mmCIF file of C-alpha atoms and ligand atoms in Angstrom:
data_model
loop_
_atom_site.group_PDB
_atom_site.id
_atom_site.type_symbol
_atom_site.label_atom_id
_atom_site.label_comp_id
_atom_site.label_asym_id
_atom_site.label_seq_id
_atom_site.Cartn_x
_atom_site.Cartn_y
_atom_site.Cartn_z
ATOM 1 C CA UNK T 1 75.544 121.241 182.088
ATOM 2 C CA UNK T 2 72.231 123.993 182.224
ATOM 3 C CA UNK T 3 69.332 123.151 183.738
ATOM 4 C CA UNK T 4 65.964 121.068 182.997
ATOM 5 C CA UNK T 5 64.529 124.753 182.777
ATOM 6 C CA UNK T 6 66.619 125.597 179.900
ATOM 7 C CA UNK T 7 64.559 123.034 177.804
ATOM 8 C CA UNK T 8 62.031 124.438 175.519
ATOM 9 C CA UNK T 9 59.494 122.233 176.595
ATOM 10 C CA UNK T 10 59.571 122.774 180.175
ATOM 11 C CA UNK T 11 59.848 126.714 179.815
ATOM 12 C CA UNK T 12 56.719 126.304 177.106
ATOM 13 C CA UNK T 13 54.988 123.757 179.923
ATOM 14 C CA UNK T 14 55.609 126.511 182.683
ATOM 15 C CA UNK T 15 54.712 129.648 180.611
ATOM 16 C CA UNK T 16 51.287 127.861 179.598
ATOM 17 C CA UNK T 17 50.499 127.460 183.542
ATOM 18 C CA UNK T 18 51.293 131.152 184.006
ATOM 19 C CA UNK T 19 48.796 131.927 181.167
ATOM 20 C CA UNK T 20 46.366 130.240 182.370
ATOM 21 C CA UNK T 21 46.068 131.704 185.942
ATOM 22 C CA UNK T 22 46.716 135.478 184.146
ATOM 23 C CA UNK T 23 43.123 134.552 183.110
ATOM 24 C CA UNK T 24 41.788 133.697 186.491
ATOM 25 C CA UNK T 25 41.104 130.159 185.471
ATOM 26 C CA UNK T 26 42.925 128.703 188.264
ATOM 27 C CA UNK T 27 41.968 129.265 191.808
ATOM 28 C CA UNK T 28 43.977 127.603 194.505
ATOM 29 C CA UNK T 29 44.879 124.304 192.878
ATOM 30 C CA UNK T 30 41.940 124.117 190.242
ATOM 31 C CA UNK T 31 43.196 123.324 186.711
ATOM 32 C CA UNK T 32 45.816 121.086 185.629
ATOM 33 C CA UNK T 33 47.964 120.577 182.551
ATOM 34 C CA UNK T 34 49.865 117.581 180.896
ATOM 35 C CA UNK T 35 51.986 117.371 177.946
ATOM 36 C CA UNK T 36 53.046 113.637 176.406
ATOM 37 C CA UNK T 37 57.157 113.724 175.410
ATOM 38 C CA UNK T 38 58.986 113.403 172.311
ATOM 39 C CA UNK T 39 61.761 111.251 172.217
ATOM 40 C CA UNK T 40 63.368 114.151 172.086
ATOM 41 C CA UNK T 41 62.438 116.078 174.703
ATOM 42 C CA UNK T 42 63.423 113.034 176.795
ATOM 43 C CA UNK T 43 66.763 112.582 175.462
ATOM 44 C CA UNK T 44 67.434 116.066 176.862
ATOM 45 C CA UNK T 45 65.672 115.593 180.166
ATOM 46 C CA UNK T 46 66.583 112.466 181.205
ATOM 47 C CA UNK T 47 70.319 113.690 182.361
ATOM 48 C CA UNK T 48 68.331 115.419 184.950
ATOM 49 C CA UNK T 49 66.240 112.415 185.783
ATOM 50 C CA UNK T 50 66.277 111.726 189.762
ATOM 51 C CA UNK T 51 69.305 109.089 190.334
ATOM 52 C CA UNK T 52 66.486 106.746 192.356
ATOM 53 C CA UNK T 53 62.984 107.259 190.534
ATOM 54 C CA UNK T 54 59.498 106.681 193.044
ATOM 55 C CA UNK T 55 58.027 103.956 192.979
ATOM 56 C CA UNK T 56 55.721 102.733 190.554
ATOM 57 C CA UNK T 57 52.374 103.398 191.330
ATOM 58 C CA UNK T 58 49.574 101.591 189.809
ATOM 59 C CA UNK T 59 46.925 103.423 188.166
ATOM 60 C CA UNK T 60 42.768 102.519 188.182
ATOM 61 C CA UNK T 61 43.362 102.800 184.463
ATOM 62 C CA UNK T 62 45.302 101.542 181.449
ATOM 63 C CA UNK T 63 46.312 102.201 178.036
ATOM 64 C CA UNK T 64 48.243 99.884 175.661
ATOM 65 C CA UNK T 65 49.706 102.408 173.382
ATOM 66 C CA UNK T 66 51.287 104.545 176.539
ATOM 67 C CA UNK T 67 53.396 101.824 177.387
ATOM 68 C CA UNK T 68 56.995 103.611 177.856
ATOM 69 C CA UNK T 69 55.877 107.075 177.432
ATOM 70 C CA UNK T 70 56.747 110.242 179.495
ATOM 71 C CA UNK T 71 54.585 113.166 180.617
ATOM 72 C CA UNK T 72 55.128 116.127 182.388
ATOM 73 C CA UNK T 73 52.349 117.009 184.871
ATOM 74 C CA UNK T 74 51.112 119.581 187.444
ATOM 75 C CA UNK T 75 50.970 117.770 190.668
ATOM 76 C CA UNK T 76 47.745 117.257 192.883
ATOM 77 C CA UNK T 77 47.044 119.520 195.360
ATOM 78 C CA UNK T 78 49.254 122.208 193.895
ATOM 79 C CA UNK T 79 48.682 125.327 192.604
ATOM 80 C CA UNK T 80 49.545 126.344 189.064
ATOM 81 C CA UNK T 81 50.428 129.935 190.303
ATOM 82 C CA UNK T 82 53.445 128.331 191.887
ATOM 83 C CA UNK T 83 54.470 126.447 189.130
ATOM 84 C CA UNK T 84 56.480 129.606 187.832
ATOM 85 C CA UNK T 85 58.222 130.550 191.202
ATOM 86 C CA UNK T 86 58.801 126.616 191.951
ATOM 87 C CA UNK T 87 58.575 124.415 189.391
ATOM 88 C CA UNK T 88 60.323 121.711 190.979
ATOM 89 C CA UNK T 89 57.821 121.130 193.487
ATOM 90 C CA UNK T 90 54.763 121.885 191.777
ATOM 91 C CA UNK T 91 55.094 119.734 188.465
ATOM 92 C CA UNK T 92 56.688 116.294 187.779
ATOM 93 C CA UNK T 93 57.636 114.111 184.541
ATOM 94 C CA UNK T 94 56.369 110.527 185.233
ATOM 95 C CA UNK T 95 57.266 107.403 183.194
ATOM 96 C CA UNK T 96 54.538 105.045 182.211
ATOM 97 C CA UNK T 97 55.715 101.154 182.587
ATOM 98 C CA UNK T 98 56.063 98.654 179.650
ATOM 99 C CA UNK T 99 52.193 97.380 181.015
ATOM 100 C CA UNK T 100 50.751 101.028 180.481
ATOM 101 C CA UNK T 101 49.060 100.628 184.001
ATOM 102 C CA UNK T 102 51.590 102.637 186.102
ATOM 103 C CA UNK T 103 53.473 105.379 186.732
ATOM 104 C CA UNK T 104 56.899 106.459 188.605
ATOM 105 C CA UNK T 105 57.761 110.093 189.096
ATOM 106 C CA UNK T 106 61.434 110.692 187.308
ATOM 107 C CA UNK T 107 61.775 114.094 187.998
ATOM 108 C CA UNK T 108 60.073 116.960 189.904
ATOM 109 C CA UNK T 109 57.743 117.234 193.203
ATOM 110 C CA UNK T 110 60.852 117.376 195.072
ATOM 111 C CA UNK T 111 58.885 117.895 198.314
ATOM 112 C CA UNK T 112 56.552 114.928 197.697
ATOM 113 C CA UNK T 113 52.880 114.457 195.981
ATOM 114 C CA UNK T 114 51.736 112.788 192.843
ATOM 115 C CA UNK T 115 50.312 113.852 189.298
ATOM 116 C CA UNK T 116 47.088 115.822 189.347
ATOM 117 C CA UNK T 117 44.080 114.115 190.477
ATOM 118 C CA UNK T 118 42.687 114.467 186.903
ATOM 119 C CA UNK T 119 45.599 111.995 185.769
ATOM 120 C CA UNK T 120 42.905 109.250 185.060
ATOM 121 C CA UNK T 121 41.093 111.520 182.789
ATOM 122 C CA UNK T 122 44.549 113.227 181.317
ATOM 123 C CA UNK T 123 45.704 109.458 180.819
ATOM 124 C CA UNK T 124 42.897 108.127 178.943
ATOM 125 C CA UNK T 125 42.406 110.810 176.892
ATOM 126 C CA UNK T 126 46.175 111.077 176.406
ATOM 127 C CA UNK T 127 45.605 107.499 174.945
ATOM 128 C CA UNK T 128 42.133 108.215 173.047
ATOM 129 C CA UNK T 129 44.040 111.337 171.081
ATOM 130 C CA UNK T 130 47.311 109.668 170.744
ATOM 131 C CA UNK T 131 44.968 107.055 168.355
ATOM 132 C CA UNK T 132 42.829 109.569 166.998
ATOM 133 C CA UNK T 133 45.334 111.841 165.614
ATOM 134 C CA UNK T 134 47.813 109.563 164.883
ATOM 135 C CA UNK T 135 50.236 110.638 167.553
ATOM 136 C CA UNK T 136 50.184 114.329 166.649
ATOM 137 C CA UNK T 137 48.081 115.324 169.730
ATOM 138 C CA UNK T 138 50.393 115.713 172.839
ATOM 139 C CA UNK T 139 48.742 118.395 175.020
ATOM 140 C CA UNK T 140 45.732 118.068 177.504
ATOM 141 C CA UNK T 141 44.672 120.880 179.247
ATOM 142 C CA UNK T 142 42.083 121.190 182.629
ATOM 143 C CA UNK T 143 40.769 124.843 183.656
ATOM 144 C CA UNK T 144 38.107 126.191 185.419
ATOM 145 C CA UNK T 145 36.696 128.593 183.038
ATOM 146 C CA UNK T 146 33.746 130.766 184.489
ATOM 147 C CA UNK T 147 31.679 131.683 181.534
ATOM 148 C CA UNK T 148 31.823 127.997 180.254
ATOM 149 C CA UNK T 149 30.545 126.954 184.032
ATOM 150 C CA UNK T 150 27.978 129.286 183.758
ATOM 151 C CA UNK T 151 26.469 128.131 180.823
ATOM 152 C CA UNK T 152 26.066 124.622 182.357
ATOM 153 C CA UNK T 153 23.719 126.237 185.012
ATOM 154 C CA UNK T 154 21.441 127.670 182.343
ATOM 155 C CA UNK T 155 21.151 125.252 179.130
ATOM 156 C CA UNK T 156 20.564 122.043 178.908
ATOM 157 C CA UNK T 157 23.234 119.208 179.015
ATOM 158 C CA UNK T 158 23.639 118.463 175.362
ATOM 159 C CA UNK T 159 26.645 118.345 173.214
ATOM 160 C CA UNK T 160 24.834 119.209 170.128
ATOM 161 C CA UNK T 161 23.234 122.387 171.527
ATOM 162 C CA UNK T 162 26.452 123.599 173.407
ATOM 163 C CA UNK T 163 28.500 122.986 170.156
ATOM 164 C CA UNK T 164 25.861 125.084 168.499
ATOM 165 C CA UNK T 165 25.790 127.631 170.951
ATOM 166 C CA UNK T 166 29.462 128.014 170.603
ATOM 167 C CA UNK T 167 29.682 128.114 167.176
ATOM 168 C CA UNK T 168 27.004 130.712 166.696
ATOM 169 C CA UNK T 169 28.147 132.792 169.436
ATOM 170 C CA UNK T 170 31.344 134.173 167.739
ATOM 171 C CA UNK T 171 32.536 133.828 164.216
ATOM 172 C CA UNK T 172 35.663 132.499 164.752
ATOM 173 C CA UNK T 173 34.827 129.925 167.097
ATOM 174 C CA UNK T 174 33.846 127.069 164.570
ATOM 175 C CA UNK T 175 37.527 127.265 162.740
ATOM 176 C CA UNK T 176 39.363 126.315 165.996
ATOM 177 C CA UNK T 177 36.569 123.801 167.400
ATOM 178 C CA UNK T 178 35.332 122.387 164.291
ATOM 179 C CA UNK T 179 34.774 118.891 165.757
ATOM 180 C CA UNK T 180 32.769 120.711 168.322
ATOM 181 C CA UNK T 181 32.353 119.902 172.209
ATOM 182 C CA UNK T 182 30.994 117.357 174.181
ATOM 183 C CA UNK T 183 29.033 117.628 177.628
ATOM 184 C CA UNK T 184 30.123 115.660 180.568
ATOM 185 C CA UNK T 185 26.986 115.688 183.130
ATOM 186 C CA UNK T 186 28.264 116.023 186.620
ATOM 187 C CA UNK T 187 30.430 113.567 188.218
ATOM 188 C CA UNK T 188 32.782 113.035 190.683
ATOM 189 C CA UNK T 189 36.289 114.623 189.867
ATOM 190 C CA UNK T 190 39.255 112.407 189.824
ATOM 191 C CA UNK T 191 37.028 109.312 189.306
ATOM 192 C CA UNK T 192 37.447 106.552 186.812
ATOM 193 C CA UNK T 193 33.950 107.406 185.397
ATOM 194 C CA UNK T 194 34.720 111.030 184.661
ATOM 195 C CA UNK T 195 37.783 109.944 183.164
ATOM 196 C CA UNK T 196 36.344 107.084 180.968
ATOM 197 C CA UNK T 197 33.150 109.520 179.905
ATOM 198 C CA UNK T 198 35.692 112.281 178.943
ATOM 199 C CA UNK T 199 38.372 110.245 176.980
ATOM 200 C CA UNK T 200 35.415 108.873 175.131
ATOM 201 C CA UNK T 201 33.969 112.131 173.826
ATOM 202 C CA UNK T 202 37.597 113.476 173.525
ATOM 203 C CA UNK T 203 38.352 110.730 170.812
ATOM 204 C CA UNK T 204 35.069 112.590 168.742
ATOM 205 C CA UNK T 205 35.377 116.020 169.694
ATOM 206 C CA UNK T 206 38.045 118.810 170.182
ATOM 207 C CA UNK T 207 36.699 119.709 174.146
ATOM 208 C CA UNK T 208 34.479 118.593 176.487
ATOM 209 C CA UNK T 209 32.534 120.769 178.940
ATOM 210 C CA UNK T 210 32.430 119.605 182.419
ATOM 211 C CA UNK T 211 28.606 120.354 183.825
ATOM 212 C CA UNK T 212 29.550 123.152 186.774
ATOM 213 C CA UNK T 213 33.033 122.616 186.609
ATOM 214 C CA UNK T 214 34.897 123.670 183.610
ATOM 215 C CA UNK T 215 36.711 122.485 180.706
ATOM 216 C CA UNK T 216 39.515 119.937 179.192
ATOM 217 C CA UNK T 217 41.096 120.857 175.685
ATOM 218 C CA UNK T 218 43.661 118.756 173.887
ATOM 219 C CA UNK T 219 45.710 120.156 171.080
ATOM 220 C CA UNK T 220 49.132 119.361 169.442
ATOM 221 C CA UNK T 221 51.159 122.214 171.118
ATOM 222 C CA UNK T 222 50.681 124.454 174.042
ATOM 223 C CA UNK T 223 49.467 127.328 171.727
ATOM 224 C CA UNK T 224 46.898 125.316 170.439
ATOM 225 C CA UNK T 225 45.289 124.000 173.415
ATOM 226 C CA UNK T 226 45.554 127.376 175.280
ATOM 227 C CA UNK T 227 44.240 129.134 172.101
ATOM 228 C CA UNK T 228 40.987 126.207 172.179
ATOM 229 C CA UNK T 229 40.561 126.825 175.754
ATOM 230 C CA UNK T 230 40.425 130.538 175.325
ATOM 231 C CA UNK T 231 38.370 130.506 172.294
ATOM 232 C CA UNK T 232 35.621 128.215 174.185
ATOM 233 C CA UNK T 233 35.722 130.505 177.051
ATOM 234 C CA UNK T 234 35.480 133.905 175.045
ATOM 235 C CA UNK T 235 32.253 132.180 173.304
ATOM 236 C CA UNK T 236 30.794 130.831 176.083
ATOM 237 C CA UNK T 237 31.469 134.755 177.379
ATOM 238 C CA UNK T 238 29.386 136.129 174.606
ATOM 239 C CA UNK T 239 26.496 132.911 174.847
ATOM 240 C CA UNK T 240 26.061 134.207 178.567
ATOM 241 C CA UNK T 241 25.836 138.035 178.022
ATOM 242 C CA UNK T 242 23.269 137.042 174.967
ATOM 243 C CA UNK T 243 21.005 134.936 177.088
ATOM 244 C CA UNK T 244 21.401 137.848 180.123
ATOM 245 C CA UNK T 245 20.557 140.751 177.466
ATOM 246 C CA UNK T 246 18.028 138.408 176.079
ATOM 247 C CA UNK T 247 15.777 137.691 179.392
ATOM 248 C CA UNK T 248 16.955 134.151 179.432
ATOM 249 C CA UNK T 249 15.721 133.094 176.343
ATOM 250 C CA UNK T 250 17.965 131.757 173.421
ATOM 251 C CA UNK T 251 18.764 134.407 170.871
ATOM 252 C CA UNK T 252 16.971 134.064 167.209
ATOM 253 C CA UNK T 253 19.921 136.194 165.380
ATOM 254 C CA UNK T 254 22.920 134.440 165.430
ATOM 255 C CA UNK T 255 24.946 132.919 162.647
ATOM 256 C CA UNK T 256 22.894 130.468 160.862
ATOM 257 C CA UNK T 257 24.128 126.980 159.936
ATOM 258 C CA UNK T 258 24.890 127.999 156.136
ATOM 259 C CA UNK T 259 27.095 130.849 157.176
ATOM 260 C CA UNK T 260 28.925 128.117 159.323
ATOM 261 C CA UNK T 261 29.171 125.817 155.806
ATOM 262 C CA UNK T 262 30.375 129.211 154.019
ATOM 263 C CA UNK T 263 33.239 129.390 157.054
ATOM 264 C CA UNK T 264 33.986 125.661 156.554
ATOM 265 C CA UNK T 265 34.405 126.144 152.719
ATOM 266 C CA UNK T 266 36.306 129.616 153.011
ATOM 267 C CA UNK T 267 38.786 128.343 155.661
ATOM 268 C CA UNK T 268 38.932 124.663 154.503
ATOM 269 C CA UNK T 269 37.833 122.796 157.203
ATOM 270 C CA UNK T 270 35.738 119.855 158.292
ATOM 271 C CA UNK T 271 32.720 120.781 160.686
ATOM 272 C CA UNK T 272 31.448 118.012 162.574
ATOM 273 C CA UNK T 273 28.335 117.564 160.139
ATOM 274 C CA UNK T 274 26.407 115.666 163.469
ATOM 275 C CA UNK T 275 25.729 119.692 164.825
ATOM 276 C CA UNK T 276 24.531 121.286 161.346
ATOM 277 C CA UNK T 277 21.174 121.371 160.734
HETATM 278 O O1 LIG X 1 43.253 119.767 189.995
HETATM 279 O O2 LIG X 1 40.819 120.822 189.013
HETATM 280 O O3 LIG X 1 39.254 118.857 188.693
HETATM 281 C C1 LIG X 1 42.399 120.489 190.653
HETATM 282 C C2 LIG X 1 40.902 120.192 189.700
HETATM 283 C C3 LIG X 1 40.090 118.850 189.629
HETATM 284 ZN ZN1 LIG X 2 38.764 120.931 188.108
#
């Protein structure tokens, strides 16, 4: 009968955790990942589900369009570093009830635990992205990316300013983050407040920057979500180095708005016009 670990989606989920750890983005229990399963994923994995699923646990948030969905999710307080050695103790599959306000664990977290402390943000963002992309987006990823965090220590916490800085620091950033980034001011991690603010921004933008904390990205699959995180962090790295090399002043020799428009035309993408001048 094989094991659940032969299922491609579980392998891909685990691989993404490893890739993030390899980047140095997941100190201790930092960062988290969730994936909204397809019907086929659920069908294959169901044979490995627990005979007795966990109790239903009510969440502080709810979403009509996520009734009956299943998610693969990292565990609260669990280290992404341990996902590959002991997946069954560090990740879980949760089922959402028919009211869209409670979950129960149907596989994983065998030694106890619950979904990531940021599950409210993942949940509301899945709801917003499912709606915004007509069901296409399935992955939400949170990482503690150091250069993104560094930039939030020195730049005004404004979505337009961050988007323009990231787009203009490295040529290909605009291709993979055409909607731009939204900036969330400092808020308590795991709170309903940060979940509502983030999901609101992610209904419009491709990624959210959490001030002094990290980033949240979305994607249709693991590769695109991970690639987006890498692209944003790479641009933030260039921006940070540039600011340091330029005595802390905003550089005046960057990609121009017209050049951004040329990129959009050449690659047939639609840049968020709100952020162009
Ligand atoms: O999962 O990163 O933001 C731990 C965190 C909370
Ligand atoms: Zn975090």
